[in-house]
């Protein structure tokens, strides 16, 4: 698998300075790291003065290294009474340190001890992609970008106000200073963006100047005679347009399942007032009302789009749930582990081979045999071995919905028992109207998160979302005594919750809302294929069933973002997603299928980031894979519109 993460190893020179044997260079000046961070990077970008009075300030760093520049910057921001409302700090790193090595490195800087401990507590498993870590209730956001900077910079979406160019020396790591990388920086630069670096190499200055940066040498720090500062000032015709100001921070959210409730929390955290509308009397009344579901990522040998998306979403969801609990809004979930049982012996061999061929972190995934799995299944042998995801587990969706809504606090107004039959736009506002023609609420932005009820809302016409029936069976937990982790294959089984285990789930295209004995039998058959011999007791332990409906797109990925305008599409020939006509102020969070537990939080963060103009939490190719306009664009390219 290309682009996998090789962690840095902690080495030091004789004088104790952290050193990279891979690049033959030090991580910071011998004279002291904090002084270099403050003098070269903060002062070089005229910080803290430039972030003062701003709603948001964005910094991008090329080379996270020990985390020193982040610690110095975040500390200065925290201590500044006139700081920006939010600080986004994006940092790229190809070879990140493990948390244990960071602890040793950070011990040298006691002035950052508290923040450094918070950073290590949130430190992610070292997997490729973007990892968004929040501090100070989301006002301070670190987005770690793990992987090759020359590739990932092209996939970032952000408007950067200040650049810290802090890679290893150009003669040791030339890719981090290449003309291609400098072009990528210019693409991300906001008007008036600044940069700072300790390097004054001629090739670096030439590449930056060719891409619109006006440069100036300044006296250096420590043994460096000179350093470089710059300001982004491209030719007026080449200057990127300024992003539009965010709309009035007031939104309708239609649908109070996992998707809608997560959106409420993410918007409220950014200062939005939200009107939440649902036809049912309480949140989580539809598919999000199941007793329990499993959350786990997808894995593929080629690390395809779905695998990358699910991995990022899986890790992001866990961080959000932990953050919600830290803010006093806990949900019911447990990372007990999930075993993805192989289908047959051939599939088991492929699963084992993937683990042996790719350096997966063991805390993310490992292979275990069927005999080894007995310790987690009460001594019963699964049908085959499989992938064990140690941090995966079960979650109680209604409690997650409740936690998200509680975190929104006074910024949320709830309208339950009100069915939206019509959405109207007039005077720059969206009006949600009920079946008797009465307005429920109005706002500048409307977000549709209706789950399987998508087809009932006219703006969703033309979106290829299928409504799929699923039945989950509940069995007495005594029938699965000793089951300590989740099991899945084409079906699944959860460990005990409130005296019950969930097994499922059926998959049908009819609209029957009532439980069916035949579907219970099908779920028991799926359990038998997971744990041979357990059905005999489970058959007599059925305690009920629940039917709900999933919203499924053809590619099984969510639809997140501005909805395409069906009235403007006929005759449209532009084949770029960015130019597709959209319905003004109308957005979707749809098509979560049976994976709402992992999709909800990341998709809500993505949409809220787009509405606010924040850096996006996903690479642009993944964002495009989620765009609700992707299906219309395919039809256009085939000449179907």
mmCIF file of N, CA and C in Angstrom, residues 41-60 77 80 82-87 159-164 189-196 213 230-232:
data_model
loop_
_atom_site.group_PDB
_atom_site.id
_atom_site.type_symbol
_atom_site.label_atom_id
_atom_site.label_comp_id
_atom_site.label_asym_id
_atom_site.label_seq_id
_atom_site.Cartn_x
_atom_site.Cartn_y
_atom_site.Cartn_z
ATOM 1 N N UNK A 41 9.002 31.886 13.657
ATOM 2 C CA UNK A 41 7.688 31.600 13.071
ATOM 3 C C UNK A 41 6.585 32.540 13.567
ATOM 4 N N UNK A 42 6.465 32.760 14.875
ATOM 5 C CA UNK A 42 5.427 33.688 15.326
ATOM 6 C C UNK A 42 5.778 35.124 14.946
ATOM 7 N N UNK A 43 6.940 35.579 15.361
ATOM 8 C CA UNK A 43 7.322 36.958 15.031
ATOM 9 C C UNK A 43 7.464 37.139 13.530
ATOM 10 N N UNK A 44 7.946 36.106 12.827
ATOM 11 C CA UNK A 44 8.101 36.209 11.381
ATOM 12 C C UNK A 44 6.788 36.388 10.651
ATOM 13 N N UNK A 45 5.690 35.947 11.263
ATOM 14 C CA UNK A 45 4.356 36.127 10.686
ATOM 15 C C UNK A 45 3.571 37.239 11.389
ATOM 16 N N UNK A 46 4.282 38.037 12.197
ATOM 17 C CA UNK A 46 3.656 39.155 12.906
ATOM 18 C C UNK A 46 2.497 38.682 13.771
ATOM 19 N N UNK A 47 2.760 37.613 14.494
ATOM 20 C CA UNK A 47 1.783 37.076 15.442
ATOM 21 C C UNK A 47 2.272 37.351 16.860
ATOM 22 N N UNK A 48 1.350 37.679 17.753
ATOM 23 C CA UNK A 48 -0.090 37.479 17.693
ATOM 24 C C UNK A 48 -0.907 38.615 17.060
ATOM 25 N N UNK A 49 -0.305 39.737 16.682
ATOM 26 C CA UNK A 49 -1.107 40.906 16.295
ATOM 27 C C UNK A 49 -2.027 40.610 15.111
ATOM 28 N N UNK A 50 -1.618 39.749 14.173
ATOM 29 C CA UNK A 50 -2.421 39.541 12.964
ATOM 30 C C UNK A 50 -3.688 38.723 13.212
ATOM 31 N N UNK A 51 -3.715 37.936 14.278
ATOM 32 C CA UNK A 51 -4.962 37.187 14.507
ATOM 33 C C UNK A 51 -5.961 37.964 15.349
ATOM 34 N N UNK A 52 -5.537 39.082 15.906
ATOM 35 C CA UNK A 52 -6.429 39.832 16.793
ATOM 36 C C UNK A 52 -7.607 40.428 16.034
ATOM 37 N N UNK A 53 -8.788 40.300 16.622
ATOM 38 C CA UNK A 53 -9.986 40.854 16.013
ATOM 39 C C UNK A 53 -10.569 40.015 14.898
ATOM 40 N N UNK A 54 -9.992 38.857 14.638
ATOM 41 C CA UNK A 54 -10.477 37.995 13.553
ATOM 42 C C UNK A 54 -11.424 36.935 14.117
ATOM 43 N N UNK A 55 -12.450 36.580 13.330
ATOM 44 C CA UNK A 55 -13.297 35.454 13.717
ATOM 45 C C UNK A 55 -12.514 34.151 13.649
ATOM 46 N N UNK A 56 -11.642 34.052 12.663
ATOM 47 C CA UNK A 56 -10.911 32.810 12.420
ATOM 48 C C UNK A 56 -9.543 33.169 11.857
ATOM 49 N N UNK A 57 -8.521 32.417 12.281
ATOM 50 C CA UNK A 57 -7.183 32.579 11.732
ATOM 51 C C UNK A 57 -6.641 31.189 11.440
ATOM 52 N N UNK A 58 -5.988 31.042 10.272
ATOM 53 C CA UNK A 58 -5.547 29.725 9.809
ATOM 54 C C UNK A 58 -4.045 29.737 9.576
ATOM 55 N N UNK A 59 -3.360 28.787 10.191
ATOM 56 C CA UNK A 59 -1.914 28.607 10.032
ATOM 57 C C UNK A 59 -1.676 27.245 9.405
ATOM 58 N N UNK A 60 -0.732 27.181 8.476
ATOM 59 C CA UNK A 60 -0.322 25.900 7.903
ATOM 60 C C UNK A 60 1.174 25.733 8.082
ATOM 61 N N UNK A 77 -1.602 31.994 21.666
ATOM 62 C CA UNK A 77 -3.003 32.289 21.350
ATOM 63 C C UNK A 77 -3.860 32.232 22.607
ATOM 64 N N UNK A 80 -3.435 35.313 24.829
ATOM 65 C CA UNK A 80 -3.753 36.613 24.234
ATOM 66 C C UNK A 80 -5.228 36.943 24.483
ATOM 67 N N UNK A 82 -6.962 39.193 23.275
ATOM 68 C CA UNK A 82 -7.609 39.690 22.052
ATOM 69 C C UNK A 82 -7.467 38.691 20.897
ATOM 70 N N UNK A 83 -7.315 37.429 21.249
ATOM 71 C CA UNK A 83 -7.107 36.388 20.243
ATOM 72 C C UNK A 83 -8.321 36.255 19.323
ATOM 73 N N UNK A 84 -8.108 35.589 18.181
ATOM 74 C CA UNK A 84 -9.189 35.318 17.239
ATOM 75 C C UNK A 84 -10.220 34.386 17.873
ATOM 76 N N UNK A 85 -11.427 34.408 17.298
ATOM 77 C CA UNK A 85 -12.460 33.535 17.821
ATOM 78 C C UNK A 85 -12.093 32.065 17.715
ATOM 79 N N UNK A 86 -11.460 31.687 16.621
ATOM 80 C CA UNK A 86 -11.000 30.313 16.416
ATOM 81 C C UNK A 86 -9.610 30.357 15.786
ATOM 82 N N UNK A 87 -8.788 29.401 16.154
ATOM 83 C CA UNK A 87 -7.479 29.243 15.524
ATOM 84 C C UNK A 87 -7.411 27.846 14.933
ATOM 85 N N UNK A 159 -8.085 28.272 3.452
ATOM 86 C CA UNK A 159 -7.624 29.630 3.136
ATOM 87 C C UNK A 159 -6.645 30.015 4.232
ATOM 88 N N UNK A 160 -5.359 29.944 3.924
ATOM 89 C CA UNK A 160 -4.312 30.030 4.940
ATOM 90 C C UNK A 160 -3.855 31.475 5.103
ATOM 91 N N UNK A 161 -3.783 31.907 6.356
ATOM 92 C CA UNK A 161 -3.355 33.271 6.671
ATOM 93 C C UNK A 161 -1.870 33.370 6.973
ATOM 94 N N UNK A 162 -1.252 32.289 7.434
ATOM 95 C CA UNK A 162 0.169 32.314 7.774
ATOM 96 C C UNK A 162 0.770 30.938 7.552
ATOM 97 N N UNK A 163 1.953 30.919 6.951
ATOM 98 C CA UNK A 163 2.657 29.668 6.680
ATOM 99 C C UNK A 163 3.913 29.578 7.548
ATOM 100 N N UNK A 164 4.109 28.410 8.158
ATOM 101 C CA UNK A 164 5.365 28.076 8.825
ATOM 102 C C UNK A 164 6.066 27.053 7.926
ATOM 103 N N UNK A 189 -3.128 30.076 -0.237
ATOM 104 C CA UNK A 189 -2.905 31.342 0.449
ATOM 105 C C UNK A 189 -4.106 32.267 0.347
ATOM 106 N N UNK A 190 -4.507 32.821 1.472
ATOM 107 C CA UNK A 190 -5.524 33.868 1.485
ATOM 108 C C UNK A 190 -4.865 35.179 1.067
ATOM 109 N N UNK A 191 -5.638 36.138 0.572
ATOM 110 C CA UNK A 191 -5.046 37.444 0.252
ATOM 111 C C UNK A 191 -4.324 38.026 1.472
ATOM 112 N N UNK A 192 -3.091 38.463 1.255
ATOM 113 C CA UNK A 192 -2.315 39.027 2.350
ATOM 114 C C UNK A 192 -1.669 38.014 3.263
ATOM 115 N N UNK A 193 -1.702 36.725 2.901
ATOM 116 C CA UNK A 193 -1.072 35.703 3.732
ATOM 117 C C UNK A 193 0.422 35.972 3.869
ATOM 118 N N UNK A 194 0.983 35.570 5.001
ATOM 119 C CA UNK A 194 2.409 35.740 5.251
ATOM 120 C C UNK A 194 3.065 34.370 5.396
ATOM 121 N N UNK A 195 4.389 34.373 5.298
ATOM 122 C CA UNK A 195 5.133 33.145 5.554
ATOM 123 C C UNK A 195 6.404 33.485 6.300
ATOM 124 N N UNK A 196 6.935 32.466 6.958
ATOM 125 C CA UNK A 196 8.201 32.623 7.663
ATOM 126 C C UNK A 196 8.942 31.300 7.621
ATOM 127 N N UNK A 213 4.881 35.320 -3.850
ATOM 128 C CA UNK A 213 5.308 35.762 -2.525
ATOM 129 C C UNK A 213 6.397 36.823 -2.656
ATOM 130 N N UNK A 230 7.819 36.544 4.214
ATOM 131 C CA UNK A 230 7.212 36.842 2.926
ATOM 132 C C UNK A 230 5.746 37.198 3.073
ATOM 133 N N UNK A 231 5.215 37.782 2.029
ATOM 134 C CA UNK A 231 3.797 38.141 1.976
ATOM 135 C C UNK A 231 3.262 37.754 0.617
ATOM 136 N N UNK A 232 2.062 37.173 0.597
ATOM 137 C CA UNK A 232 1.452 36.722 -0.644
ATOM 138 C C UNK A 232 0.826 37.917 -1.343
#
